[in-house]
mmCIF file of C-alpha atoms in Angstrom:
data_model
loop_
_atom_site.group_PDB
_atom_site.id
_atom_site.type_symbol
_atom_site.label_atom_id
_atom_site.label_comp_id
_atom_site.label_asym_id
_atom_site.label_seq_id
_atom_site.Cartn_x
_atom_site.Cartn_y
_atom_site.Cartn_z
ATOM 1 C CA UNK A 278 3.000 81.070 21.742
ATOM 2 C CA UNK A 279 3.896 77.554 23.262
ATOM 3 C CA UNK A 280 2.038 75.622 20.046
ATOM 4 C CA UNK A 281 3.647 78.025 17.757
ATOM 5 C CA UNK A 282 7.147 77.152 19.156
ATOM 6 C CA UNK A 283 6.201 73.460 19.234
ATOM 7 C CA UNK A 284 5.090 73.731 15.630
ATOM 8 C CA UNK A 285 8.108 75.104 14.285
ATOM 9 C CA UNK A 286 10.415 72.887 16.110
ATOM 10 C CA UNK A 287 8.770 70.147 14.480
ATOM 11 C CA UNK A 288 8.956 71.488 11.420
ATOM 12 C CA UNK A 289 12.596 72.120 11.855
ATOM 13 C CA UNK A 290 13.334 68.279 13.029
ATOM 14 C CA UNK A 291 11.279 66.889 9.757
ATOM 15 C CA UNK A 292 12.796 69.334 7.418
ATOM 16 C CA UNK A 293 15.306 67.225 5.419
ATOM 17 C CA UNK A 294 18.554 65.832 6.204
ATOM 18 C CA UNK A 295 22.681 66.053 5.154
ATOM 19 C CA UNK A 296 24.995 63.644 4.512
ATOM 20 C CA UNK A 297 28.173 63.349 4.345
ATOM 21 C CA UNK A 298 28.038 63.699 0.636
ATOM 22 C CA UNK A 299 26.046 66.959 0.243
ATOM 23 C CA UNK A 300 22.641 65.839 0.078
ATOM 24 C CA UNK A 301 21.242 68.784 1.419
ATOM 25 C CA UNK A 302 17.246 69.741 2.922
ATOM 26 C CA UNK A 303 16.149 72.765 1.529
ATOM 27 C CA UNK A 304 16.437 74.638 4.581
ATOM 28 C CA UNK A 305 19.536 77.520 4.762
ATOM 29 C CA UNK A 306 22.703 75.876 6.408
ATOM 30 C CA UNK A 307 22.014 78.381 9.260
ATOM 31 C CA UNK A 308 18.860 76.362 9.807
ATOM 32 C CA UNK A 309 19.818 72.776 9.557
ATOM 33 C CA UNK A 310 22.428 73.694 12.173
ATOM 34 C CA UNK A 311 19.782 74.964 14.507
ATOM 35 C CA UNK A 312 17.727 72.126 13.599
ATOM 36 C CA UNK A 313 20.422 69.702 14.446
ATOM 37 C CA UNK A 314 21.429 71.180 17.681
ATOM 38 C CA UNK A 315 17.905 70.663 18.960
ATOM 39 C CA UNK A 316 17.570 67.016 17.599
ATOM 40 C CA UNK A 317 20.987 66.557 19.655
ATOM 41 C CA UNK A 318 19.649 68.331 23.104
ATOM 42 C CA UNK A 319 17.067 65.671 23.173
ATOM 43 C CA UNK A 320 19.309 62.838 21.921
ATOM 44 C CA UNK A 321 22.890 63.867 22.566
ATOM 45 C CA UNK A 322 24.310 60.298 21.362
ATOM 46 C CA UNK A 323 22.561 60.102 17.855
ATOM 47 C CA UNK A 324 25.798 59.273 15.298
ATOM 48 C CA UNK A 325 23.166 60.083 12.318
ATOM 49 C CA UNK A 326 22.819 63.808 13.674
ATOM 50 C CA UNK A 327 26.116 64.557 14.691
ATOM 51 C CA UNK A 328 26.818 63.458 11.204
ATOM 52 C CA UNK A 329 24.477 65.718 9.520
ATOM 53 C CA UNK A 330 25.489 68.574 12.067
ATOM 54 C CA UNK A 331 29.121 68.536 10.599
ATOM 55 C CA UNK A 332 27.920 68.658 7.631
ATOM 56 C CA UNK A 333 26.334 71.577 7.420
ATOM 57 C CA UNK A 334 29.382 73.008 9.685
ATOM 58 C CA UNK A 335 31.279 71.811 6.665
ATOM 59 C CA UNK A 336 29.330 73.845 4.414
ATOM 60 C CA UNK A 337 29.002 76.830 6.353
ATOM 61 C CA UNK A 338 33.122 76.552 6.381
ATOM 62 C CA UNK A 339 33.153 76.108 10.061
ATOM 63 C CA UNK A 340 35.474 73.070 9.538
ATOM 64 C CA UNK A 341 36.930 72.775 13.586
ATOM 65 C CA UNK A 342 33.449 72.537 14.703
ATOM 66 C CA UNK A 343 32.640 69.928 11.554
ATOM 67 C CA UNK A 344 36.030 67.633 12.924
ATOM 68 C CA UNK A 345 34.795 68.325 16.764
ATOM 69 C CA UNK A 346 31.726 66.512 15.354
ATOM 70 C CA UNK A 347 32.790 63.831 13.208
ATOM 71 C CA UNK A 348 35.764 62.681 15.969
ATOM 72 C CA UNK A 349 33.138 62.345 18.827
ATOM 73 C CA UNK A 350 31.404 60.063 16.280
ATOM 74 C CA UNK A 351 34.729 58.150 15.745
ATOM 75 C CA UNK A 352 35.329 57.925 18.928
ATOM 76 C CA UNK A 353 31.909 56.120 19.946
ATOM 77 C CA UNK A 354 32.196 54.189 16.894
ATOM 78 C CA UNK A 355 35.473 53.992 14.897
ATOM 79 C CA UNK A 356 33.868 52.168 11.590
ATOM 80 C CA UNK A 357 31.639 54.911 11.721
ATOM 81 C CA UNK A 358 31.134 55.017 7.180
ATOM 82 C CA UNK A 359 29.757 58.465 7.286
ATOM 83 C CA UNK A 360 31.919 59.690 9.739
ATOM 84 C CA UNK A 361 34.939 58.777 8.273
ATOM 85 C CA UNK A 362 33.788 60.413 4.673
ATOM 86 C CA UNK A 363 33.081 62.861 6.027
ATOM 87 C CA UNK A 364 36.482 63.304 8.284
ATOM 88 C CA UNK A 365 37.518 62.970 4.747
ATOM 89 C CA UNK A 366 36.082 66.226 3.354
ATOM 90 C CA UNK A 367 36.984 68.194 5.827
ATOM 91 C CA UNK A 368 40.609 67.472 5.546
ATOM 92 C CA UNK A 369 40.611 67.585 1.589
ATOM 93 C CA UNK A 370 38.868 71.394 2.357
ATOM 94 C CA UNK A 371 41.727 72.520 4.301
ATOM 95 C CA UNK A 372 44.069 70.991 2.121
ATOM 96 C CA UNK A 373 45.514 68.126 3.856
ATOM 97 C CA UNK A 374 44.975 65.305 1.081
ATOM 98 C CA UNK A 375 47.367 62.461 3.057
ATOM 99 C CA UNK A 376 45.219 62.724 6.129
ATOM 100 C CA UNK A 377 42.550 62.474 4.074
ATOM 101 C CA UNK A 378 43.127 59.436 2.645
ATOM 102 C CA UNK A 379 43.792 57.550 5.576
ATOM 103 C CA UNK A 380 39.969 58.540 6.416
ATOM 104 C CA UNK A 381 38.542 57.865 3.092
ATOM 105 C CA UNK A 382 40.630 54.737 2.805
ATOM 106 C CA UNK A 383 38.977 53.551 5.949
ATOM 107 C CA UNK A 384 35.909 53.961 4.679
ATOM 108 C CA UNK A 385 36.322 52.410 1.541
ATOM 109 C CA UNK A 386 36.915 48.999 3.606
ATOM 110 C CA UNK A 387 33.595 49.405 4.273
ATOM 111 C CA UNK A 388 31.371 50.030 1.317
ATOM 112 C CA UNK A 389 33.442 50.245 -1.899
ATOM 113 C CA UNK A 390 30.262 50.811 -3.962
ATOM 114 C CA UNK A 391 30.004 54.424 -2.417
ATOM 115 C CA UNK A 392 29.948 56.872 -5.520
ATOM 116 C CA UNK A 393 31.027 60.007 -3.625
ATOM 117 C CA UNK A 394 33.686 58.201 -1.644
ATOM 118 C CA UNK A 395 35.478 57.565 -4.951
ATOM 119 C CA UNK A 396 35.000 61.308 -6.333
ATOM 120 C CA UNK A 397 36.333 61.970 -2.636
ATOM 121 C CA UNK A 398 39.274 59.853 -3.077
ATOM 122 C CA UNK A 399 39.564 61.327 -6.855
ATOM 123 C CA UNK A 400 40.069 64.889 -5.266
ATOM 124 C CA UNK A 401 42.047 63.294 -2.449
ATOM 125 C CA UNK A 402 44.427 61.900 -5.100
ATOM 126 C CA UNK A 403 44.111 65.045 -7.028
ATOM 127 C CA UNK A 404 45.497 67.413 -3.879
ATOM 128 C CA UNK A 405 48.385 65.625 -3.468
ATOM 129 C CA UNK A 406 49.452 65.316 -7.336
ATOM 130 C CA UNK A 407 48.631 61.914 -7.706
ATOM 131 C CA UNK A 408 47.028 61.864 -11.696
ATOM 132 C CA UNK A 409 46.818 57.917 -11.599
ATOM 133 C CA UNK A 410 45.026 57.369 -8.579
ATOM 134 C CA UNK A 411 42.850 60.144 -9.069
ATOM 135 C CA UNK A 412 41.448 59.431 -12.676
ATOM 136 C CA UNK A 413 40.747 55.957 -11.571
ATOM 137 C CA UNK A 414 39.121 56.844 -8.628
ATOM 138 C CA UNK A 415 36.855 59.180 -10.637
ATOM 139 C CA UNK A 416 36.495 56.337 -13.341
ATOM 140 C CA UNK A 417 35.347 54.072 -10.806
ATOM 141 C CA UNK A 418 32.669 56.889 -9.737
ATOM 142 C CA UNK A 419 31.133 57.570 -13.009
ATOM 143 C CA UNK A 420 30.795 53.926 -13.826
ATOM 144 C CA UNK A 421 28.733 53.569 -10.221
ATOM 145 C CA UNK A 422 26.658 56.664 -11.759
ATOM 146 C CA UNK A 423 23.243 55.448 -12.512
ATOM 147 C CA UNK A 424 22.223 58.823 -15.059
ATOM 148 C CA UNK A 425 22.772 61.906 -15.576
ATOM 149 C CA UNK A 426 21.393 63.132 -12.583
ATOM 150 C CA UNK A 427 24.567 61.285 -10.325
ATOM 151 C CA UNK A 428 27.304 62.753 -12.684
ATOM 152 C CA UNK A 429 25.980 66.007 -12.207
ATOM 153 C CA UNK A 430 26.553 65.917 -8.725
ATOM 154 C CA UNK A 431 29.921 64.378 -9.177
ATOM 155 C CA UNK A 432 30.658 68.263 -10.454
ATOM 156 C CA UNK A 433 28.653 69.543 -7.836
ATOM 157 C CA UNK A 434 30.456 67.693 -5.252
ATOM 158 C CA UNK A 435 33.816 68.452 -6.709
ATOM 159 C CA UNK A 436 33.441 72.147 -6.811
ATOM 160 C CA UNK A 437 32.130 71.679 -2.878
ATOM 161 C CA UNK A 438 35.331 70.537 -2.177
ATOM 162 C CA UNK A 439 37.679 72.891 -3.661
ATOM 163 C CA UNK A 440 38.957 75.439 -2.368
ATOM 164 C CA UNK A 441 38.055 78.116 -5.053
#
């Protein structure tokens, strides 16, 4: 029973990962937050988990626990890029786009070449009425597209975030 445990907690730790931008495992939300919670017993300080745990609070709509995650981050580490997108989300999702931006904008000091950080800012710009900013936000993301394959999850990202 031990090896069988063992086994599936490994399997559960080498099962994909989640960003701040979506970029799901395969494994139900249910399970990566399981998964994540274990990694995080063993290694309470590990900003790349924490991370990937709010994420998949994000997705399960559980957006206090996603901010309770993403502001311990912040606090260890205040330039924290994923962190900070993902701070970023989770205010667009529960409709506050100016605290948003202040997030996003942060993290755009740090790596402007992001493609989901500009649809981010897009729908940032977008929630609070702002048709300028937005479309060139979203220009700027398409143009960092490299196929198809990117711009397809700029729509998938979009309709993460709204609040349809």
């Amino acid at each position: 029973m031990k090896k069988l445990f063992l086994a599936l907690m490994v399997t559960l730790l080498l099962a994909g990962s989640a960003s701040a931008h979506g970029n799901i495992s395969k494994l139900p939300d249910s399970v990566q937050i399981l998964q994540y919670k274990m990694k995080l017993y063993m290694n309470a300080d590990d900003a790349d988990t924490k991370n990937n745990l709010a994420m998949a609070y994000f997705r399960t709509n559980q957006l206090d626990k996603a901010k309770q995650e993403l502001a311990a981050v912040l606090e260890k580490d205040s330039n924290n890029f994923n962190a900070l997108d993902g701070m970023g989300i989770v205010l667009i999702k529960e409709g506050n786009g100016t605290e948003a931006l202040q997030y996003l904008n942060r993290a755009l000091a740090i790596n402007d070449k992001d493609l989901m950080l500009h649809v981010h800012l897009s729908v940032a710009h977008t929630l609070l009425k702002q048709a300028d900013p937005a479309r060139s936000e979203m220009d700027k993301a398409k143009a960092l597209a490299s196929g198809p394959e990117e711009l397809t999850k700029i729509q998938d990202e979009i309709k993460l975030l709204s609040n349809s």
